[in-house]
mmCIF file of C-alpha atoms in Angstrom:
data_model
loop_
_atom_site.group_PDB
_atom_site.id
_atom_site.type_symbol
_atom_site.label_atom_id
_atom_site.label_comp_id
_atom_site.label_asym_id
_atom_site.label_seq_id
_atom_site.Cartn_x
_atom_site.Cartn_y
_atom_site.Cartn_z
ATOM 1 C CA MET A 265 93.522 68.352 -112.201
ATOM 2 C CA ALA A 266 92.677 70.428 -110.074
ATOM 3 C CA LYS A 267 89.969 68.562 -109.221
ATOM 4 C CA ASN A 268 90.992 65.488 -108.890
ATOM 5 C CA LEU A 269 93.589 66.793 -106.853
ATOM 6 C CA LEU A 270 91.082 68.446 -104.089
ATOM 7 C CA ASN A 271 88.303 65.851 -104.480
ATOM 8 C CA ALA A 272 90.672 62.686 -104.102
ATOM 9 C CA THR A 273 90.134 61.467 -101.047
ATOM 10 C CA SER A 274 90.340 57.681 -101.002
ATOM 11 C CA LEU A 275 94.215 56.478 -100.788
ATOM 12 C CA SER A 276 94.712 54.421 -103.928
ATOM 13 C CA ALA A 277 96.179 50.540 -102.989
ATOM 14 C CA ARG A 278 99.560 51.580 -103.675
ATOM 15 C CA THR A 279 99.631 54.812 -100.935
ATOM 16 C CA LYS A 280 97.548 51.969 -98.712
ATOM 17 C CA LEU A 281 100.304 49.535 -98.648
ATOM 18 C CA LEU A 282 103.128 52.301 -98.225
ATOM 19 C CA HIS A 283 101.318 53.586 -94.940
ATOM 20 C CA GLN A 284 100.825 49.751 -93.643
ATOM 21 C CA VAL A 285 103.693 48.141 -91.525
ATOM 22 C CA GLY A 286 104.933 45.374 -92.452
ATOM 23 C CA VAL A 287 103.664 45.110 -96.036
ATOM 24 C CA SER A 288 106.042 42.604 -98.397
ATOM 25 C CA LEU A 289 106.111 43.122 -101.897
ATOM 26 C CA TYR A 290 105.470 39.778 -102.509
ATOM 27 C CA ASN A 291 103.429 36.852 -101.293
ATOM 28 C CA THR A 292 101.940 33.541 -102.820
ATOM 29 C CA SER A 293 100.336 35.772 -105.551
ATOM 30 C CA HIS A 294 103.685 35.960 -106.757
ATOM 31 C CA GLY A 295 104.507 32.368 -105.487
ATOM 32 C CA PHE A 296 106.969 33.318 -102.707
ATOM 33 C CA TYR A 297 106.312 31.263 -99.611
ATOM 34 C CA GLU A 298 108.077 32.715 -96.908
ATOM 35 C CA GLU A 299 107.483 30.454 -94.174
ATOM 36 C CA GLU A 300 109.247 27.907 -96.119
ATOM 37 C CA VAL A 301 112.419 30.452 -97.533
ATOM 38 C CA LYS A 302 112.552 30.873 -93.143
ATOM 39 C CA LYS A 303 112.854 27.325 -92.730
ATOM 40 C CA THR A 304 115.173 26.831 -95.376
ATOM 41 C CA LEU A 305 117.224 29.805 -93.990
ATOM 42 C CA GLN A 306 117.242 28.376 -90.963
ATOM 43 C CA GLN A 307 119.926 25.351 -91.528
ATOM 44 C CA PHE A 308 122.511 28.451 -92.287
ATOM 45 C CA PRO A 309 123.775 29.293 -88.729
ATOM 46 C CA GLY A 310 126.170 31.647 -87.998
ATOM 47 C CA GLY A 311 126.563 35.868 -86.737
ATOM 48 C CA SER A 312 123.947 37.590 -85.644
ATOM 49 C CA ILE A 313 122.461 40.734 -86.275
ATOM 50 C CA ASP A 314 122.757 43.162 -83.246
ATOM 51 C CA LEU A 315 120.766 46.014 -82.848
ATOM 52 C CA GLN A 316 120.870 49.156 -80.182
ATOM 53 C CA LYS A 317 118.492 51.652 -79.338
ATOM 54 C CA GLU A 318 119.974 54.595 -77.867
ATOM 55 C CA ASP A 319 117.522 57.016 -75.575
ATOM 56 C CA ASN A 320 118.315 60.198 -78.116
ATOM 57 C CA GLY A 321 116.641 58.008 -81.027
ATOM 58 C CA ILE A 322 119.375 56.764 -82.714
ATOM 59 C CA GLY A 323 119.585 53.498 -83.446
ATOM 60 C CA ILE A 324 123.108 50.726 -84.797
ATOM 61 C CA LEU A 325 122.329 48.019 -86.403
ATOM 62 C CA THR A 326 125.412 45.916 -86.505
ATOM 63 C CA LEU A 327 126.421 43.297 -89.158
ATOM 64 C CA ASN A 328 127.888 40.646 -86.798
ATOM 65 C CA ASN A 329 130.086 37.695 -88.276
ATOM 66 C CA PRO A 330 133.489 38.490 -88.062
ATOM 67 C CA SER A 331 135.151 35.402 -89.149
ATOM 68 C CA LYS A 332 133.922 35.736 -92.473
ATOM 69 C CA MET A 333 134.229 39.521 -92.871
ATOM 70 C CA ASN A 334 130.579 38.986 -92.002
ATOM 71 C CA ALA A 335 128.630 37.617 -94.821
ATOM 72 C CA PHE A 336 125.156 36.836 -94.572
ATOM 73 C CA SER A 337 124.705 33.269 -92.848
ATOM 74 C CA GLY A 338 120.757 32.867 -93.688
ATOM 75 C CA VAL A 339 120.341 32.826 -89.704
ATOM 76 C CA MET A 340 121.363 36.502 -90.505
ATOM 77 C CA MET A 341 118.928 36.894 -92.901
ATOM 78 C CA LEU A 342 115.932 35.823 -90.631
ATOM 79 C CA GLN A 343 117.642 37.987 -88.065
ATOM 80 C CA LEU A 344 117.226 41.205 -90.122
ATOM 81 C CA LEU A 345 113.840 40.604 -90.705
ATOM 82 C CA GLU A 346 113.516 41.217 -87.195
ATOM 83 C CA LYS A 347 115.643 43.885 -86.591
ATOM 84 C CA VAL A 348 113.296 45.467 -89.167
ATOM 85 C CA ILE A 349 110.465 44.491 -87.629
ATOM 86 C CA GLU A 350 111.397 45.581 -84.232
ATOM 87 C CA LEU A 351 112.039 48.927 -85.785
ATOM 88 C CA GLU A 352 109.089 49.371 -87.520
ATOM 89 C CA ASN A 353 107.656 49.586 -84.129
ATOM 90 C CA TRP A 354 110.499 51.731 -82.442
ATOM 91 C CA THR A 355 108.252 54.861 -82.338
ATOM 92 C CA GLU A 356 110.579 56.961 -80.486
ATOM 93 C CA GLY A 357 113.332 56.038 -83.143
ATOM 94 C CA LYS A 358 114.533 58.901 -85.553
ATOM 95 C CA GLY A 359 117.644 57.661 -87.253
ATOM 96 C CA LEU A 360 119.883 54.212 -88.207
ATOM 97 C CA ILE A 361 123.487 53.617 -88.315
ATOM 98 C CA VAL A 362 124.355 50.492 -90.559
ATOM 99 C CA ARG A 363 127.604 49.032 -89.624
ATOM 100 C CA GLY A 364 129.644 45.836 -89.563
ATOM 101 C CA ALA A 365 131.990 44.513 -86.643
ATOM 102 C CA LYS A 366 135.519 44.161 -86.366
ATOM 103 C CA ASN A 367 136.345 46.882 -89.004
ATOM 104 C CA THR A 368 134.848 46.127 -91.770
ATOM 105 C CA PHE A 369 131.390 46.276 -93.279
ATOM 106 C CA SER A 370 129.540 43.237 -95.222
ATOM 107 C CA SER A 371 131.551 40.589 -97.999
ATOM 108 C CA GLY A 372 127.631 39.583 -99.011
ATOM 109 C CA SER A 373 126.030 36.344 -98.639
ATOM 110 C CA ASP A 374 128.170 33.399 -97.144
ATOM 111 C CA LEU A 375 128.984 31.025 -100.127
ATOM 112 C CA ASN A 376 127.365 27.820 -97.678
ATOM 113 C CA ALA A 377 124.061 29.077 -98.068
ATOM 114 C CA VAL A 378 124.793 30.099 -101.961
ATOM 115 C CA LYS A 379 126.615 26.758 -102.768
ATOM 116 C CA ALA A 380 123.462 24.709 -101.027
ATOM 117 C CA LEU A 381 120.873 27.105 -102.910
ATOM 118 C CA GLY A 382 121.450 25.746 -106.136
ATOM 119 C CA THR A 383 118.699 25.624 -108.602
ATOM 120 C CA PRO A 384 117.193 28.670 -109.998
ATOM 121 C CA GLN A 385 114.254 29.088 -108.472
ATOM 122 C CA ASP A 386 116.058 29.011 -104.648
ATOM 123 C CA GLY A 387 118.107 32.029 -106.278
ATOM 124 C CA VAL A 388 114.511 33.640 -106.964
ATOM 125 C CA ALA A 389 113.291 32.608 -103.938
ATOM 126 C CA LEU A 390 116.042 34.161 -101.682
ATOM 127 C CA SER A 391 115.499 36.990 -103.458
ATOM 128 C CA MET A 392 112.418 37.817 -103.158
ATOM 129 C CA PHE A 393 113.317 37.052 -99.414
ATOM 130 C CA MET A 394 116.088 39.487 -99.383
ATOM 131 C CA GLN A 395 113.884 42.260 -101.574
ATOM 132 C CA ASN A 396 111.065 42.222 -99.038
ATOM 133 C CA THR A 397 113.566 42.195 -95.921
ATOM 134 C CA LEU A 398 115.384 45.878 -97.228
ATOM 135 C CA THR A 399 112.187 47.041 -98.917
ATOM 136 C CA ARG A 400 111.012 47.308 -95.453
ATOM 137 C CA PHE A 401 114.224 49.285 -94.118
ATOM 138 C CA MET A 402 113.816 51.159 -96.853
ATOM 139 C CA ARG A 403 110.526 52.355 -95.683
ATOM 140 C CA LEU A 404 111.021 52.963 -92.051
ATOM 141 C CA PRO A 405 110.061 56.048 -90.707
ATOM 142 C CA LEU A 406 113.808 56.485 -89.745
ATOM 143 C CA ILE A 407 116.367 58.807 -91.275
ATOM 144 C CA SER A 408 119.427 55.743 -92.221
ATOM 145 C CA VAL A 409 122.890 56.153 -93.264
ATOM 146 C CA ALA A 410 125.530 53.004 -93.749
ATOM 147 C CA LEU A 411 128.941 53.759 -92.157
ATOM 148 C CA ILE A 412 130.452 51.561 -94.133
ATOM 149 C CA GLN A 413 134.295 50.609 -93.163
ATOM 150 C CA GLY A 414 136.595 47.849 -94.738
ATOM 151 C CA ARG A 415 134.921 46.019 -97.642
ATOM 152 C CA ALA A 416 131.050 45.994 -98.855
ATOM 153 C CA LEU A 417 130.750 43.431 -101.167
ATOM 154 C CA GLY A 418 127.581 41.615 -103.686
ATOM 155 C CA GLY A 419 125.284 41.814 -101.475
ATOM 156 C CA GLY A 420 126.873 44.104 -98.551
ATOM 157 C CA ALA A 421 127.331 46.857 -101.320
ATOM 158 C CA GLU A 422 123.047 46.049 -102.589
ATOM 159 C CA PHE A 423 121.901 46.672 -98.325
ATOM 160 C CA THR A 424 124.438 49.858 -98.537
ATOM 161 C CA THR A 425 122.274 51.200 -101.077
ATOM 162 C CA ALA A 426 118.536 50.271 -99.055
ATOM 163 C CA CYS A 427 120.270 53.222 -96.777
ATOM 164 C CA ASP A 428 118.874 57.256 -97.179
ATOM 165 C CA PHE A 429 122.709 57.858 -97.247
ATOM 166 C CA ARG A 430 126.533 56.239 -96.869
ATOM 167 C CA LEU A 431 129.565 57.359 -95.141
ATOM 168 C CA MET A 432 132.959 56.136 -96.260
ATOM 169 C CA THR A 433 135.933 55.731 -94.255
ATOM 170 C CA PRO A 434 139.769 56.859 -95.938
ATOM 171 C CA GLU A 435 140.516 53.078 -96.839
ATOM 172 C CA SER A 436 136.969 51.213 -97.551
ATOM 173 C CA GLU A 437 135.553 50.145 -100.894
ATOM 174 C CA ILE A 438 132.337 49.183 -102.648
ATOM 175 C CA ARG A 439 132.030 46.802 -104.798
ATOM 176 C CA PHE A 440 129.705 45.214 -106.911
ATOM 177 C CA VAL A 441 130.874 41.791 -107.051
ATOM 178 C CA HIS A 442 128.543 39.657 -108.534
ATOM 179 C CA LYS A 443 128.868 40.123 -112.849
ATOM 180 C CA GLU A 444 132.449 38.003 -111.442
ATOM 181 C CA MET A 445 129.511 35.588 -109.494
ATOM 182 C CA GLY A 446 127.924 34.999 -112.615
ATOM 183 C CA ILE A 447 125.171 36.721 -111.528
ATOM 184 C CA ILE A 448 123.239 40.217 -111.165
ATOM 185 C CA PRO A 449 122.525 41.780 -108.197
ATOM 186 C CA SER A 450 119.154 40.404 -106.554
ATOM 187 C CA TRP A 451 118.743 42.258 -103.105
ATOM 188 C CA GLY A 452 117.248 45.294 -105.352
ATOM 189 C CA GLY A 453 120.639 46.749 -105.142
ATOM 190 C CA ALA A 454 120.540 47.387 -109.235
ATOM 191 C CA SER A 455 117.100 49.399 -108.990
ATOM 192 C CA ARG A 456 118.452 51.566 -105.814
ATOM 193 C CA LEU A 457 121.886 52.111 -107.248
ATOM 194 C CA VAL A 458 120.509 53.379 -110.355
ATOM 195 C CA GLU A 459 118.790 56.252 -108.521
ATOM 196 C CA ILE A 460 121.117 57.274 -106.852
ATOM 197 C CA ILE A 461 124.321 57.921 -109.686
ATOM 198 C CA GLY A 462 122.607 57.417 -112.371
ATOM 199 C CA SER A 463 121.771 54.638 -115.398
ATOM 200 C CA ARG A 464 125.203 55.275 -117.139
ATOM 201 C CA GLN A 465 126.913 55.559 -113.699
ATOM 202 C CA ALA A 466 125.640 52.446 -112.563
ATOM 203 C CA LEU A 467 126.453 50.382 -115.517
ATOM 204 C CA LYS A 468 129.990 51.287 -115.156
ATOM 205 C CA VAL A 469 129.902 49.835 -111.256
ATOM 206 C CA LEU A 470 128.119 47.078 -112.202
ATOM 207 C CA SER A 471 130.344 45.997 -115.187
ATOM 208 C CA GLY A 472 133.339 46.427 -112.432
ATOM 209 C CA ALA A 473 134.745 48.541 -115.027
ATOM 210 C CA LEU A 474 134.707 51.428 -112.081
ATOM 211 C CA LYS A 475 136.035 50.496 -108.709
ATOM 212 C CA LEU A 476 134.216 52.441 -106.200
ATOM 213 C CA ASN A 477 137.612 53.384 -103.347
ATOM 214 C CA SER A 478 136.030 56.236 -100.860
ATOM 215 C CA GLU A 479 137.351 59.282 -103.537
ATOM 216 C CA LYS A 480 135.543 57.460 -106.336
ATOM 217 C CA ALA A 481 132.046 57.105 -104.364
ATOM 218 C CA LEU A 482 132.672 60.715 -103.327
ATOM 219 C CA ASN A 483 132.870 61.995 -106.482
ATOM 220 C CA ILE A 484 130.212 60.292 -108.450
ATOM 221 C CA GLY A 485 127.488 61.056 -105.643
ATOM 222 C CA MET A 486 127.367 57.437 -104.054
ATOM 223 C CA VAL A 487 128.124 58.996 -100.784
ATOM 224 C CA GLU A 488 128.055 61.622 -98.799
ATOM 225 C CA GLU A 489 131.781 62.383 -96.686
ATOM 226 C CA VAL A 490 134.362 60.427 -96.384
ATOM 227 C CA LEU A 491 134.714 60.580 -92.733
ATOM 228 C CA GLN A 492 138.581 61.469 -91.748
ATOM 229 C CA SER A 493 139.161 58.354 -89.154
ATOM 230 C CA SER A 494 139.236 54.588 -90.209
ATOM 231 C CA ASP A 495 139.354 53.534 -86.112
ATOM 232 C CA GLU A 496 136.431 51.788 -85.759
ATOM 233 C CA THR A 497 135.438 53.559 -82.433
ATOM 234 C CA LYS A 498 136.535 57.017 -83.609
ATOM 235 C CA SER A 499 134.252 56.635 -87.413
ATOM 236 C CA LEU A 500 131.084 55.398 -85.549
ATOM 237 C CA GLU A 501 131.393 58.836 -83.374
ATOM 238 C CA GLU A 502 132.034 60.689 -86.513
ATOM 239 C CA ALA A 503 129.016 58.864 -87.850
ATOM 240 C CA GLN A 504 126.619 59.436 -84.998
ATOM 241 C CA GLU A 505 127.596 63.496 -85.005
ATOM 242 C CA TRP A 506 127.443 63.887 -88.626
ATOM 243 C CA LEU A 507 123.467 62.193 -88.368
ATOM 244 C CA MET A 508 122.560 63.890 -85.554
ATOM 245 C CA GLN A 509 122.528 67.092 -87.742
ATOM 246 C CA PHE A 510 119.230 65.247 -89.923
ATOM 247 C CA VAL A 511 117.649 63.747 -86.915
ATOM 248 C CA ASN A 512 118.036 66.884 -84.032
ATOM 249 C CA GLY A 513 113.950 67.376 -83.883
ATOM 250 C CA PRO A 514 110.818 65.343 -82.500
ATOM 251 C CA PRO A 515 110.409 62.304 -83.291
ATOM 252 C CA GLU A 516 107.098 62.349 -84.934
ATOM 253 C CA VAL A 517 108.091 64.789 -86.982
ATOM 254 C CA ILE A 518 111.674 63.381 -88.303
ATOM 255 C CA ARG A 519 109.607 60.339 -88.991
ATOM 256 C CA ALA A 520 106.567 62.021 -91.034
ATOM 257 C CA LEU A 521 109.201 63.729 -92.781
ATOM 258 C CA LYS A 522 110.707 60.485 -93.842
ATOM 259 C CA LYS A 523 107.322 59.348 -94.765
ATOM 260 C CA SER A 524 107.290 61.980 -97.070
ATOM 261 C CA VAL A 525 110.267 61.484 -99.255
ATOM 262 C CA CYS A 526 109.315 57.788 -99.159
ATOM 263 C CA SER A 527 105.809 58.496 -101.180
ATOM 264 C CA GLY A 528 107.601 61.121 -103.269
ATOM 265 C CA ARG A 529 109.671 58.943 -104.622
ATOM 266 C CA GLU A 530 107.681 55.619 -104.942
ATOM 267 C CA LEU A 531 103.948 56.860 -105.535
ATOM 268 C CA TYR A 532 102.543 59.318 -108.343
ATOM 269 C CA LEU A 533 102.195 62.623 -108.060
ATOM 270 C CA GLU A 534 98.501 62.866 -106.806
ATOM 271 C CA GLU A 535 99.875 60.408 -104.351
ATOM 272 C CA ALA A 536 101.938 61.619 -102.935
ATOM 273 C CA LEU A 537 100.559 65.058 -102.611
ATOM 274 C CA GLN A 538 98.037 63.124 -100.717
ATOM 275 C CA ASN A 539 100.136 61.501 -98.264
ATOM 276 C CA GLU A 540 101.804 64.420 -97.357
ATOM 277 C CA ARG A 541 98.412 66.389 -96.883
ATOM 278 C CA ASP A 542 97.635 63.295 -94.424
ATOM 279 C CA LEU A 543 101.020 63.335 -93.007
ATOM 280 C CA LEU A 544 100.478 66.705 -92.286
ATOM 281 C CA GLY A 545 97.512 66.549 -89.939
ATOM 282 C CA THR A 546 99.652 63.804 -87.999
ATOM 283 C CA VAL A 547 102.186 67.146 -86.780
ATOM 284 C CA TRP A 548 99.895 69.983 -87.021
ATOM 285 C CA GLY A 549 98.570 71.474 -83.983
ATOM 286 C CA GLY A 550 100.624 68.432 -81.782
ATOM 287 C CA PRO A 551 103.316 69.791 -79.233
ATOM 288 C CA ALA A 552 105.960 70.759 -81.399
ATOM 289 C CA ASN A 553 104.142 72.803 -84.320
ATOM 290 C CA LEU A 554 102.610 74.620 -80.645
ATOM 291 C CA GLU A 555 105.771 74.661 -78.834
ATOM 292 C CA ALA A 556 107.601 75.995 -82.485
ATOM 293 C CA ILE A 557 104.938 78.488 -82.480
ATOM 294 C CA ALA A 558 105.551 79.788 -79.204
ATOM 295 C CA ARG A 559 108.604 79.836 -79.018
ATOM 296 C CA LYS A 560 108.715 82.298 -82.455
ATOM 297 C CA GLY A 561 105.939 84.215 -80.888
ATOM 298 C CA LYS A 562 108.317 85.111 -77.899
ATOM 299 C CA PHE A 563 111.421 86.943 -80.394
ATOM 300 C CA ASN A 564 108.297 88.700 -82.424
ATOM 301 C CA LYS A 565 107.669 90.807 -79.940
#
């Protein structure tokens, strides 16, 4: 085994995919034709996905369709992919807060689009599109947190699971309402939920037997913390302050840390170790490393 670990210099196909920016889960070999799906989604306008990039390296991604509780229109799904691509190329970025406009997170998919996409083929194509987008989102070299105000329902609940962390305001709730709609989660939410809270708790949540207000979500490990305020502005300030503890440091180091965690989650051990080695090579002897060594040296004299 040691020989395998020490002599393995070539990256596996899976590791290469994780390294590459902009690589999706599905392509034409899976029967997925992205351009056709985009043309279909373009027919359902409404709302927007807004991105604000701060000088401190924290971005704020806002789901903005308040007249429909920030439900995802087709255009918003397209814009989400565009913002993910923009964030993939934001080299100064370190962290990201995802929130909804007007003090609620998201009610999931816009029913106008859902009604029009009525065939199983339509549903599967939409599923592949959103799984592609949210997997790329999850792999961003940014430490992300979902700020859950008001309700996160259906696809909105699924989106929260693509973030590294989740924070809730006192009166907020998370509900996977898919069973009530006669379907199951399809944006990757069920798989990620199992990873977050385990299979037994995930079954309770997905079946509707366990409804997640902020207290219950905190108790089962779905969220990290319940914030003090339910006010839109104050809760955002709390979330920014909470996130700063993770992103205080040079971007290249924070980003490498996030990438190493992604590889540990998605790759076999040998592959993850090799990836960790390669990521180390991008920061060892770099400016942040040399500055830290010099700073520590002063204290040791």
